[in-house]
JSON list of N, CA and C in Angstrom, two decimals:
[
{"chain": "Z", "resi": 858, "resn": "UNK", "atom": "N", "xyz": [-53.15, 22.67, -61.33]},
{"chain": "Z", "resi": 858, "resn": "UNK", "atom": "CA", "xyz": [-52.77, 23.31, -60.08]},
{"chain": "Z", "resi": 858, "resn": "UNK", "atom": "C", "xyz": [-53.08, 22.41, -58.88]},
{"chain": "Z", "resi": 859, "resn": "UNK", "atom": "N", "xyz": [-54.23, 21.78, -58.86]},
{"chain": "Z", "resi": 859, "resn": "UNK", "atom": "CA", "xyz": [-54.59, 20.91, -57.73]},
{"chain": "Z", "resi": 859, "resn": "UNK", "atom": "C", "xyz": [-53.66, 19.70, -57.65]},
{"chain": "Z", "resi": 860, "resn": "UNK", "atom": "N", "xyz": [-53.24, 19.19, -58.80]},
{"chain": "Z", "resi": 860, "resn": "UNK", "atom": "CA", "xyz": [-52.31, 18.06, -58.81]},
{"chain": "Z", "resi": 860, "resn": "UNK", "atom": "C", "xyz": [-50.95, 18.48, -58.22]},
{"chain": "Z", "resi": 861, "resn": "UNK", "atom": "N", "xyz": [-50.49, 19.68, -58.58]},
{"chain": "Z", "resi": 861, "resn": "UNK", "atom": "CA", "xyz": [-49.23, 20.19, -58.03]},
{"chain": "Z", "resi": 861, "resn": "UNK", "atom": "C", "xyz": [-49.34, 20.37, -56.52]},
{"chain": "Z", "resi": 862, "resn": "UNK", "atom": "N", "xyz": [-50.47, 20.90, -56.06]},
{"chain": "Z", "resi": 862, "resn": "UNK", "atom": "CA", "xyz": [-50.68, 21.07, -54.62]},
{"chain": "Z", "resi": 862, "resn": "UNK", "atom": "C", "xyz": [-50.67, 19.72, -53.90]},
{"chain": "Z", "resi": 863, "resn": "UNK", "atom": "N", "xyz": [-51.33, 18.74, -54.51]},
{"chain": "Z", "resi": 863, "resn": "UNK", "atom": "CA", "xyz": [-51.37, 17.41, -53.91]},
{"chain": "Z", "resi": 863, "resn": "UNK", "atom": "C", "xyz": [-49.96, 16.84, -53.81]},
{"chain": "Z", "resi": 864, "resn": "UNK", "atom": "N", "xyz": [-49.17, 16.96, -54.87]},
{"chain": "Z", "resi": 864, "resn": "UNK", "atom": "CA", "xyz": [-47.80, 16.45, -54.85]},
{"chain": "Z", "resi": 864, "resn": "UNK", "atom": "C", "xyz": [-46.96, 17.19, -53.81]},
{"chain": "Z", "resi": 865, "resn": "UNK", "atom": "N", "xyz": [-47.17, 18.48, -53.70]},
{"chain": "Z", "resi": 865, "resn": "UNK", "atom": "CA", "xyz": [-46.42, 19.27, -52.73]},
{"chain": "Z", "resi": 865, "resn": "UNK", "atom": "C", "xyz": [-46.77, 18.83, -51.30]},
{"chain": "Z", "resi": 866, "resn": "UNK", "atom": "N", "xyz": [-48.04, 18.64, -51.01]},
{"chain": "Z", "resi": 866, "resn": "UNK", "atom": "CA", "xyz": [-48.46, 18.20, -49.68]},
{"chain": "Z", "resi": 866, "resn": "UNK", "atom": "C", "xyz": [-47.93, 16.79, -49.37]},
{"chain": "Z", "resi": 867, "resn": "UNK", "atom": "N", "xyz": [-47.94, 15.93, -50.36]},
{"chain": "Z", "resi": 867, "resn": "UNK", "atom": "CA", "xyz": [-47.38, 14.59, -50.17]},
{"chain": "Z", "resi": 867, "resn": "UNK", "atom": "C", "xyz": [-45.88, 14.66, -49.89]},
{"chain": "Z", "resi": 868, "resn": "UNK", "atom": "N", "xyz": [-45.22, 15.54, -50.62]},
{"chain": "Z", "resi": 868, "resn": "UNK", "atom": "CA", "xyz": [-43.79, 15.71, -50.40]},
{"chain": "Z", "resi": 868, "resn": "UNK", "atom": "C", "xyz": [-43.51, 16.25, -49.01]},
{"chain": "Z", "resi": 869, "resn": "UNK", "atom": "N", "xyz": [-44.30, 17.22, -48.57]},
{"chain": "Z", "resi": 869, "resn": "UNK", "atom": "CA", "xyz": [-44.15, 17.77, -47.23]},
{"chain": "Z", "resi": 869, "resn": "UNK", "atom": "C", "xyz": [-44.39, 16.69, -46.18]},
{"chain": "Z", "resi": 870, "resn": "UNK", "atom": "N", "xyz": [-45.41, 15.89, -46.37]},
{"chain": "Z", "resi": 870, "resn": "UNK", "atom": "CA", "xyz": [-45.70, 14.81, -45.42]},
{"chain": "Z", "resi": 870, "resn": "UNK", "atom": "C", "xyz": [-44.56, 13.81, -45.35]},
{"chain": "Z", "resi": 871, "resn": "UNK", "atom": "N", "xyz": [-44.01, 13.46, -46.49]},
{"chain": "Z", "resi": 871, "resn": "UNK", "atom": "CA", "xyz": [-42.90, 12.52, -46.53]},
{"chain": "Z", "resi": 871, "resn": "UNK", "atom": "C", "xyz": [-41.67, 13.10, -45.82]},
{"chain": "Z", "resi": 872, "resn": "UNK", "atom": "N", "xyz": [-41.39, 14.36, -46.07]},
{"chain": "Z", "resi": 872, "resn": "UNK", "atom": "CA", "xyz": [-40.26, 15.01, -45.41]},
{"chain": "Z", "resi": 872, "resn": "UNK", "atom": "C", "xyz": [-40.46, 15.10, -43.90]},
{"chain": "Z", "resi": 873, "resn": "UNK", "atom": "N", "xyz": [-41.67, 15.36, -43.48]},
{"chain": "Z", "resi": 873, "resn": "UNK", "atom": "CA", "xyz": [-41.95, 15.40, -42.04]},
{"chain": "Z", "resi": 873, "resn": "UNK", "atom": "C", "xyz": [-41.77, 14.02, -41.41]},
{"chain": "Z", "resi": 874, "resn": "UNK", "atom": "N", "xyz": [-42.18, 12.99, -42.13]},
{"chain": "Z", "resi": 874, "resn": "UNK", "atom": "CA", "xyz": [-42.00, 11.62, -41.63]},
{"chain": "Z", "resi": 874, "resn": "UNK", "atom": "C", "xyz": [-40.51, 11.30, -41.50]},
{"chain": "Z", "resi": 875, "resn": "UNK", "atom": "N", "xyz": [-39.73, 11.69, -42.51]},
{"chain": "Z", "resi": 875, "resn": "UNK", "atom": "CA", "xyz": [-38.29, 11.46, -42.46]},
{"chain": "Z", "resi": 875, "resn": "UNK", "atom": "C", "xyz": [-37.64, 12.25, -41.33]},
{"chain": "Z", "resi": 876, "resn": "UNK", "atom": "N", "xyz": [-38.11, 13.48, -41.14]},
{"chain": "Z", "resi": 876, "resn": "UNK", "atom": "CA", "xyz": [-37.57, 14.32, -40.06]},
{"chain": "Z", "resi": 876, "resn": "UNK", "atom": "C", "xyz": [-37.81, 13.65, -38.70]},
{"chain": "Z", "resi": 877, "resn": "UNK", "atom": "N", "xyz": [-39.00, 13.12, -38.51]},
{"chain": "Z", "resi": 877, "resn": "UNK", "atom": "CA", "xyz": [-39.34, 12.46, -37.25]},
{"chain": "Z", "resi": 877, "resn": "UNK", "atom": "C", "xyz": [-38.46, 11.23, -37.05]},
{"chain": "Z", "resi": 878, "resn": "UNK", "atom": "N", "xyz": [-38.26, 10.45, -38.10]},
{"chain": "Z", "resi": 878, "resn": "UNK", "atom": "CA", "xyz": [-37.42, 9.26, -38.00]},
{"chain": "Z", "resi": 878, "resn": "UNK", "atom": "C", "xyz": [-35.97, 9.63, -37.67]},
{"chain": "Z", "resi": 879, "resn": "UNK", "atom": "N", "xyz": [-35.47, 10.68, -38.30]},
{"chain": "Z", "resi": 879, "resn": "UNK", "atom": "CA", "xyz": [-34.09, 11.12, -38.03]},
{"chain": "Z", "resi": 879, "resn": "UNK", "atom": "C", "xyz": [-33.98, 11.63, -36.60]},
{"chain": "Z", "resi": 880, "resn": "UNK", "atom": "N", "xyz": [-34.97, 12.36, -36.14]},
{"chain": "Z", "resi": 880, "resn": "UNK", "atom": "CA", "xyz": [-34.96, 12.86, -34.77]},
{"chain": "Z", "resi": 880, "resn": "UNK", "atom": "C", "xyz": [-34.95, 11.71, -33.76]},
{"chain": "Z", "resi": 881, "resn": "UNK", "atom": "N", "xyz": [-35.76, 10.70, -34.01]},
{"chain": "Z", "resi": 881, "resn": "UNK", "atom": "CA", "xyz": [-35.79, 9.53, -33.13]},
{"chain": "Z", "resi": 881, "resn": "UNK", "atom": "C", "xyz": [-34.45, 8.80, -33.14]},
{"chain": "Z", "resi": 882, "resn": "UNK", "atom": "N", "xyz": [-33.84, 8.70, -34.31]},
{"chain": "Z", "resi": 882, "resn": "UNK", "atom": "CA", "xyz": [-32.53, 8.04, -34.43]},
{"chain": "Z", "resi": 882, "resn": "UNK", "atom": "C", "xyz": [-31.47, 8.85, -33.68]},
{"chain": "Z", "resi": 883, "resn": "UNK", "atom": "N", "xyz": [-31.52, 10.17, -33.79]},
{"chain": "Z", "resi": 883, "resn": "UNK", "atom": "CA", "xyz": [-30.58, 11.03, -33.07]},
{"chain": "Z", "resi": 883, "resn": "UNK", "atom": "C", "xyz": [-30.73, 10.86, -31.56]},
{"chain": "Z", "resi": 884, "resn": "UNK", "atom": "N", "xyz": [-31.96, 10.78, -31.10]},
{"chain": "Z", "resi": 884, "resn": "UNK", "atom": "CA", "xyz": [-32.22, 10.58, -29.67]},
{"chain": "Z", "resi": 884, "resn": "UNK", "atom": "C", "xyz": [-31.63, 9.25, -29.21]},
{"chain": "Z", "resi": 885, "resn": "UNK", "atom": "N", "xyz": [-31.81, 8.21, -30.00]},
{"chain": "Z", "resi": 885, "resn": "UNK", "atom": "CA", "xyz": [-31.26, 6.90, -29.67]},
{"chain": "Z", "resi": 885, "resn": "UNK", "atom": "C", "xyz": [-29.73, 6.97, -29.61]},
{"chain": "Z", "resi": 886, "resn": "UNK", "atom": "N", "xyz": [-29.12, 7.62, -30.59]},
{"chain": "Z", "resi": 886, "resn": "UNK", "atom": "CA", "xyz": [-27.67, 7.74, -30.62]},
{"chain": "Z", "resi": 886, "resn": "UNK", "atom": "C", "xyz": [-27.15, 8.54, -29.43]},
{"chain": "Z", "resi": 887, "resn": "UNK", "atom": "N", "xyz": [-27.86, 9.58, -29.03]},
{"chain": "Z", "resi": 887, "resn": "UNK", "atom": "CA", "xyz": [-27.46, 10.36, -27.85]},
{"chain": "Z", "resi": 887, "resn": "UNK", "atom": "C", "xyz": [-27.48, 9.50, -26.59]},
{"chain": "Z", "resi": 888, "resn": "UNK", "atom": "N", "xyz": [-28.51, 8.67, -26.46]},
{"chain": "Z", "resi": 888, "resn": "UNK", "atom": "CA", "xyz": [-28.60, 7.77, -25.31]},
{"chain": "Z", "resi": 888, "resn": "UNK", "atom": "C", "xyz": [-27.44, 6.79, -25.31]},
{"chain": "Z", "resi": 889, "resn": "UNK", "atom": "N", "xyz": [-27.10, 6.24, -26.48]},
{"chain": "Z", "resi": 889, "resn": "UNK", "atom": "CA", "xyz": [-25.98, 5.30, -26.57]},
{"chain": "Z", "resi": 889, "resn": "UNK", "atom": "C", "xyz": [-24.67, 5.96, -26.21]},
{"chain": "Z", "resi": 890, "resn": "UNK", "atom": "N", "xyz": [-24.47, 7.19, -26.65]},
{"chain": "Z", "resi": 890, "resn": "UNK", "atom": "CA", "xyz": [-23.24, 7.92, -26.32]},
{"chain": "Z", "resi": 890, "resn": "UNK", "atom": "C", "xyz": [-23.15, 8.14, -24.82]},
{"chain": "Z", "resi": 891, "resn": "UNK", "atom": "N", "xyz": [-24.24, 8.57, -24.21]},
{"chain": "Z", "resi": 891, "resn": "UNK", "atom": "CA", "xyz": [-24.24, 8.81, -22.77]},
{"chain": "Z", "resi": 891, "resn": "UNK", "atom": "C", "xyz": [-23.95, 7.53, -22.00]},
{"chain": "Z", "resi": 892, "resn": "UNK", "atom": "N", "xyz": [-24.52, 6.40, -22.45]},
{"chain": "Z", "resi": 892, "resn": "UNK", "atom": "CA", "xyz": [-24.26, 5.13, -21.78]},
{"chain": "Z", "resi": 892, "resn": "UNK", "atom": "C", "xyz": [-22.79, 4.74, -21.90]},
{"chain": "Z", "resi": 893, "resn": "UNK", "atom": "N", "xyz": [-22.21, 4.92, -23.09]},
{"chain": "Z", "resi": 893, "resn": "UNK", "atom": "CA", "xyz": [-20.81, 4.57, -23.28]},
{"chain": "Z", "resi": 893, "resn": "UNK", "atom": "C", "xyz": [-19.90, 5.49, -22.48]},
{"chain": "Z", "resi": 894, "resn": "UNK", "atom": "N", "xyz": [-20.23, 6.77, -22.40]},
{"chain": "Z", "resi": 894, "resn": "UNK", "atom": "CA", "xyz": [-19.44, 7.71, -21.59]},
{"chain": "Z", "resi": 894, "resn": "UNK", "atom": "C", "xyz": [-19.51, 7.30, -20.12]},
{"chain": "Z", "resi": 895, "resn": "UNK", "atom": "N", "xyz": [-20.67, 6.87, -19.68]},
{"chain": "Z", "resi": 895, "resn": "UNK", "atom": "CA", "xyz": [-20.84, 6.43, -18.30]},
{"chain": "Z", "resi": 895, "resn": "UNK", "atom": "C", "xyz": [-19.97, 5.21, -18.02]},
{"chain": "Z", "resi": 896, "resn": "UNK", "atom": "N", "xyz": [-19.95, 4.25, -18.95]},
{"chain": "Z", "resi": 896, "resn": "UNK", "atom": "CA", "xyz": [-19.14, 3.05, -18.78]},
{"chain": "Z", "resi": 896, "resn": "UNK", "atom": "C", "xyz": [-17.66, 3.41, -18.75]},
{"chain": "Z", "resi": 897, "resn": "UNK", "atom": "N", "xyz": [-17.22, 4.29, -19.63]},
{"chain": "Z", "resi": 897, "resn": "UNK", "atom": "CA", "xyz": [-15.82, 4.70, -19.68]},
{"chain": "Z", "resi": 897, "resn": "UNK", "atom": "C", "xyz": [-15.44, 5.40, -18.38]},
{"chain": "Z", "resi": 898, "resn": "UNK", "atom": "N", "xyz": [-16.31, 6.25, -17.88]},
{"chain": "Z", "resi": 898, "resn": "UNK", "atom": "CA", "xyz": [-16.05, 6.95, -16.62]},
{"chain": "Z", "resi": 898, "resn": "UNK", "atom": "C", "xyz": [-15.95, 5.96, -15.47]},
{"chain": "Z", "resi": 899, "resn": "UNK", "atom": "N", "xyz": [-16.85, 4.99, -15.44]},
{"chain": "Z", "resi": 899, "resn": "UNK", "atom": "CA", "xyz": [-16.81, 3.99, -14.37]},
{"chain": "Z", "resi": 899, "resn": "UNK", "atom": "C", "xyz": [-15.55, 3.15, -14.45]},
{"chain": "Z", "resi": 900, "resn": "UNK", "atom": "N", "xyz": [-15.14, 2.78, -15.67]},
{"chain": "Z", "resi": 900, "resn": "UNK", "atom": "CA", "xyz": [-13.92, 2.00, -15.83]},
{"chain": "Z", "resi": 900, "resn": "UNK", "atom": "C", "xyz": [-12.70, 2.81, -15.40]},
{"chain": "Z", "resi": 901, "resn": "UNK", "atom": "N", "xyz": [-12.69, 4.07, -15.73]},
{"chain": "Z", "resi": 901, "resn": "UNK", "atom": "CA", "xyz": [-11.58, 4.95, -15.37]},
{"chain": "Z", "resi": 901, "resn": "UNK", "atom": "C", "xyz": [-11.48, 5.06, -13.85]},
{"chain": "Z", "resi": 902, "resn": "UNK", "atom": "N", "xyz": [-12.63, 5.26, -13.20]},
{"chain": "Z", "resi": 902, "resn": "UNK", "atom": "CA", "xyz": [-12.62, 5.34, -11.74]},
{"chain": "Z", "resi": 902, "resn": "UNK", "atom": "C", "xyz": [-12.18, 4.02, -11.12]},
{"chain": "Z", "resi": 903, "resn": "UNK", "atom": "N", "xyz": [-12.63, 2.92, -11.68]},
{"chain": "Z", "resi": 903, "resn": "UNK", "atom": "CA", "xyz": [-12.26, 1.60, -11.17]},
{"chain": "Z", "resi": 903, "resn": "UNK", "atom": "C", "xyz": [-10.75, 1.40, -11.30]},
{"chain": "Z", "resi": 904, "resn": "UNK", "atom": "N", "xyz": [-10.21, 1.77, -12.46]},
{"chain": "Z", "resi": 904, "resn": "UNK", "atom": "CA", "xyz": [-8.77, 1.62, -12.67]},
{"chain": "Z", "resi": 904, "resn": "UNK", "atom": "C", "xyz": [-7.98, 2.48, -11.71]},
{"chain": "Z", "resi": 905, "resn": "UNK", "atom": "N", "xyz": [-8.44, 3.68, -11.43]},
{"chain": "Z", "resi": 905, "resn": "UNK", "atom": "CA", "xyz": [-7.74, 4.55, -10.50]},
{"chain": "Z", "resi": 905, "resn": "UNK", "atom": "C", "xyz": [-7.80, 4.00, -9.09]},
{"chain": "Z", "resi": 906, "resn": "UNK", "atom": "N", "xyz": [-8.93, 3.43, -8.72]},
{"chain": "Z", "resi": 906, "resn": "UNK", "atom": "CA", "xyz": [-9.09, 2.91, -7.36]},
{"chain": "Z", "resi": 906, "resn": "UNK", "atom": "C", "xyz": [-8.29, 1.62, -7.17]},
{"chain": "Z", "resi": 907, "resn": "UNK", "atom": "N", "xyz": [-8.28, 0.76, -8.15]},
{"chain": "Z", "resi": 907, "resn": "UNK", "atom": "CA", "xyz": [-7.64, -0.55, -7.99]},
{"chain": "Z", "resi": 907, "resn": "UNK", "atom": "C", "xyz": [-6.16, -0.55, -8.32]},
{"chain": "Z", "resi": 908, "resn": "UNK", "atom": "N", "xyz": [-5.74, 0.31, -9.22]},
{"chain": "Z", "resi": 908, "resn": "UNK", "atom": "CA", "xyz": [-4.35, 0.29, -9.64]},
{"chain": "Z", "resi": 908, "resn": "UNK", "atom": "C", "xyz": [-3.59, 1.50, -9.16]},
{"chain": "Z", "resi": 909, "resn": "UNK", "atom": "N", "xyz": [-4.26, 2.56, -8.92]},
{"chain": "Z", "resi": 909, "resn": "UNK", "atom": "CA", "xyz": [-3.61, 3.78, -8.46]},
{"chain": "Z", "resi": 909, "resn": "UNK", "atom": "C", "xyz": [-2.72, 4.37, -9.53]},
{"chain": "Z", "resi": 910, "resn": "UNK", "atom": "N", "xyz": [-2.32, 5.61, -9.35]},
{"chain": "Z", "resi": 910, "resn": "UNK", "atom": "CA", "xyz": [-1.49, 6.26, -10.36]},
{"chain": "Z", "resi": 910, "resn": "UNK", "atom": "C", "xyz": [-0.05, 5.73, -10.38]},
{"chain": "Z", "resi": 911, "resn": "UNK", "atom": "N", "xyz": [0.41, 5.09, -9.30]},
{"chain": "Z", "resi": 911, "resn": "UNK", "atom": "CA", "xyz": [1.80, 4.64, -9.24]},
{"chain": "Z", "resi": 911, "resn": "UNK", "atom": "C", "xyz": [2.05, 3.39, -10.06]},
{"chain": "Z", "resi": 912, "resn": "UNK", "atom": "N", "xyz": [1.04, 2.55, -10.26]},
{"chain": "Z", "resi": 912, "resn": "UNK", "atom": "CA", "xyz": [1.28, 1.29, -10.97]},
{"chain": "Z", "resi": 912, "resn": "UNK", "atom": "C", "xyz": [1.64, 1.53, -12.42]},
{"chain": "Z", "resi": 913, "resn": "UNK", "atom": "N", "xyz": [1.01, 2.50, -13.08]},
{"chain": "Z", "resi": 913, "resn": "UNK", "atom": "CA", "xyz": [1.34, 2.76, -14.48]},
{"chain": "Z", "resi": 913, "resn": "UNK", "atom": "C", "xyz": [2.73, 3.37, -14.59]},
{"chain": "Z", "resi": 914, "resn": "UNK", "atom": "N", "xyz": [3.11, 4.23, -13.64]},
{"chain": "Z", "resi": 914, "resn": "UNK", "atom": "CA", "xyz": [4.45, 4.82, -13.69]},
{"chain": "Z", "resi": 914, "resn": "UNK", "atom": "C", "xyz": [5.49, 3.75, -13.39]},
{"chain": "Z", "resi": 915, "resn": "UNK", "atom": "N", "xyz": [5.13, 2.77, -12.55]},
{"chain": "Z", "resi": 915, "resn": "UNK", "atom": "CA", "xyz": [6.06, 1.68, -12.27]},
{"chain": "Z", "resi": 915, "resn": "UNK", "atom": "C", "xyz": [6.36, 0.89, -13.53]},
{"chain": "Z", "resi": 916, "resn": "UNK", "atom": "N", "xyz": [5.33, 0.62, -14.31]},
{"chain": "Z", "resi": 916, "resn": "UNK", "atom": "CA", "xyz": [5.54, -0.12, -15.55]},
{"chain": "Z", "resi": 916, "resn": "UNK", "atom": "C", "xyz": [6.42, 0.66, -16.52]},
{"chain": "Z", "resi": 917, "resn": "UNK", "atom": "N", "xyz": [6.28, 1.96, -16.53]},
{"chain": "Z", "resi": 917, "resn": "UNK", "atom": "CA", "xyz": [7.08, 2.77, -17.44]},
{"chain": "Z", "resi": 917, "resn": "UNK", "atom": "C", "xyz": [8.53, 2.88, -16.99]},
{"chain": "Z", "resi": 918, "resn": "UNK", "atom": "N", "xyz": [8.80, 2.71, -15.69]},
{"chain": "Z", "resi": 918, "resn": "UNK", "atom": "CA", "xyz": [10.14, 2.89, -15.16]},
{"chain": "Z", "resi": 918, "resn": "UNK", "atom": "C", "xyz": [10.96, 1.61, -15.16]},
{"chain": "Z", "resi": 919, "resn": "UNK", "atom": "N", "xyz": [10.36, 0.48, -15.50]},
{"chain": "Z", "resi": 919, "resn": "UNK", "atom": "CA", "xyz": [11.11, -0.77, -15.52]},
{"chain": "Z", "resi": 919, "resn": "UNK", "atom": "C", "xyz": [12.16, -0.72, -16.62]},
{"chain": "Z", "resi": 920, "resn": "UNK", "atom": "N", "xyz": [13.39, -1.18, -16.32]},
{"chain": "Z", "resi": 920, "resn": "UNK", "atom": "CA", "xyz": [14.43, -1.17, -17.36]},
{"chain": "Z", "resi": 920, "resn": "UNK", "atom": "C", "xyz": [14.15, -2.19, -18.45]},
{"chain": "Z", "resi": 921, "resn": "UNK", "atom": "N", "xyz": [14.60, -1.91, -19.62]},
{"chain": "Z", "resi": 921, "resn": "UNK", "atom": "CA", "xyz": [14.43, -2.83, -20.73]},
{"chain": "Z", "resi": 921, "resn": "UNK", "atom": "C", "xyz": [15.63, -3.77, -20.75]},
{"chain": "Z", "resi": 922, "resn": "UNK", "atom": "N", "xyz": [15.36, -5.06, -20.71]},
{"chain": "Z", "resi": 922, "resn": "UNK", "atom": "CA", "xyz": [16.45, -6.04, -20.71]},
{"chain": "Z", "resi": 922, "resn": "UNK", "atom": "C", "xyz": [16.81, -6.40, -22.14]},
{"chain": "Z", "resi": 923, "resn": "UNK", "atom": "N", "xyz": [18.11, -6.51, -22.41]},
{"chain": "Z", "resi": 923, "resn": "UNK", "atom": "CA", "xyz": [18.52, -6.86, -23.79]},
{"chain": "Z", "resi": 923, "resn": "UNK", "atom": "C", "xyz": [18.15, -8.30, -24.11]},
{"chain": "Z", "resi": 924, "resn": "UNK", "atom": "N", "xyz": [17.82, -8.54, -25.33]},
{"chain": "Z", "resi": 924, "resn": "UNK", "atom": "CA", "xyz": [17.48, -9.88, -25.80]},
{"chain": "Z", "resi": 924, "resn": "UNK", "atom": "C", "xyz": [18.74, -10.63, -26.16]},
{"chain": "Z", "resi": 925, "resn": "UNK", "atom": "N", "xyz": [18.75, -11.92, -25.88]},
{"chain": "Z", "resi": 925, "resn": "UNK", "atom": "CA", "xyz": [19.92, -12.73, -26.22]},
{"chain": "Z", "resi": 925, "resn": "UNK", "atom": "C", "xyz": [19.74, -13.46, -27.51]}
]
């Protein structure tokens, strides 16, 4: 019985260690996602400010020239 208890406590300790490691990894991934979202938002704002909405529509409205 004492051996089973010891194994159970060791197993619990190992699982708690793994849980902590996974939690830390999740926190790191959340920070990376937020940083990437921030960069995408900044790039989007930059593109809107520098190119405006009309430049992309201008590119779409250009006629296609036939190839010779």
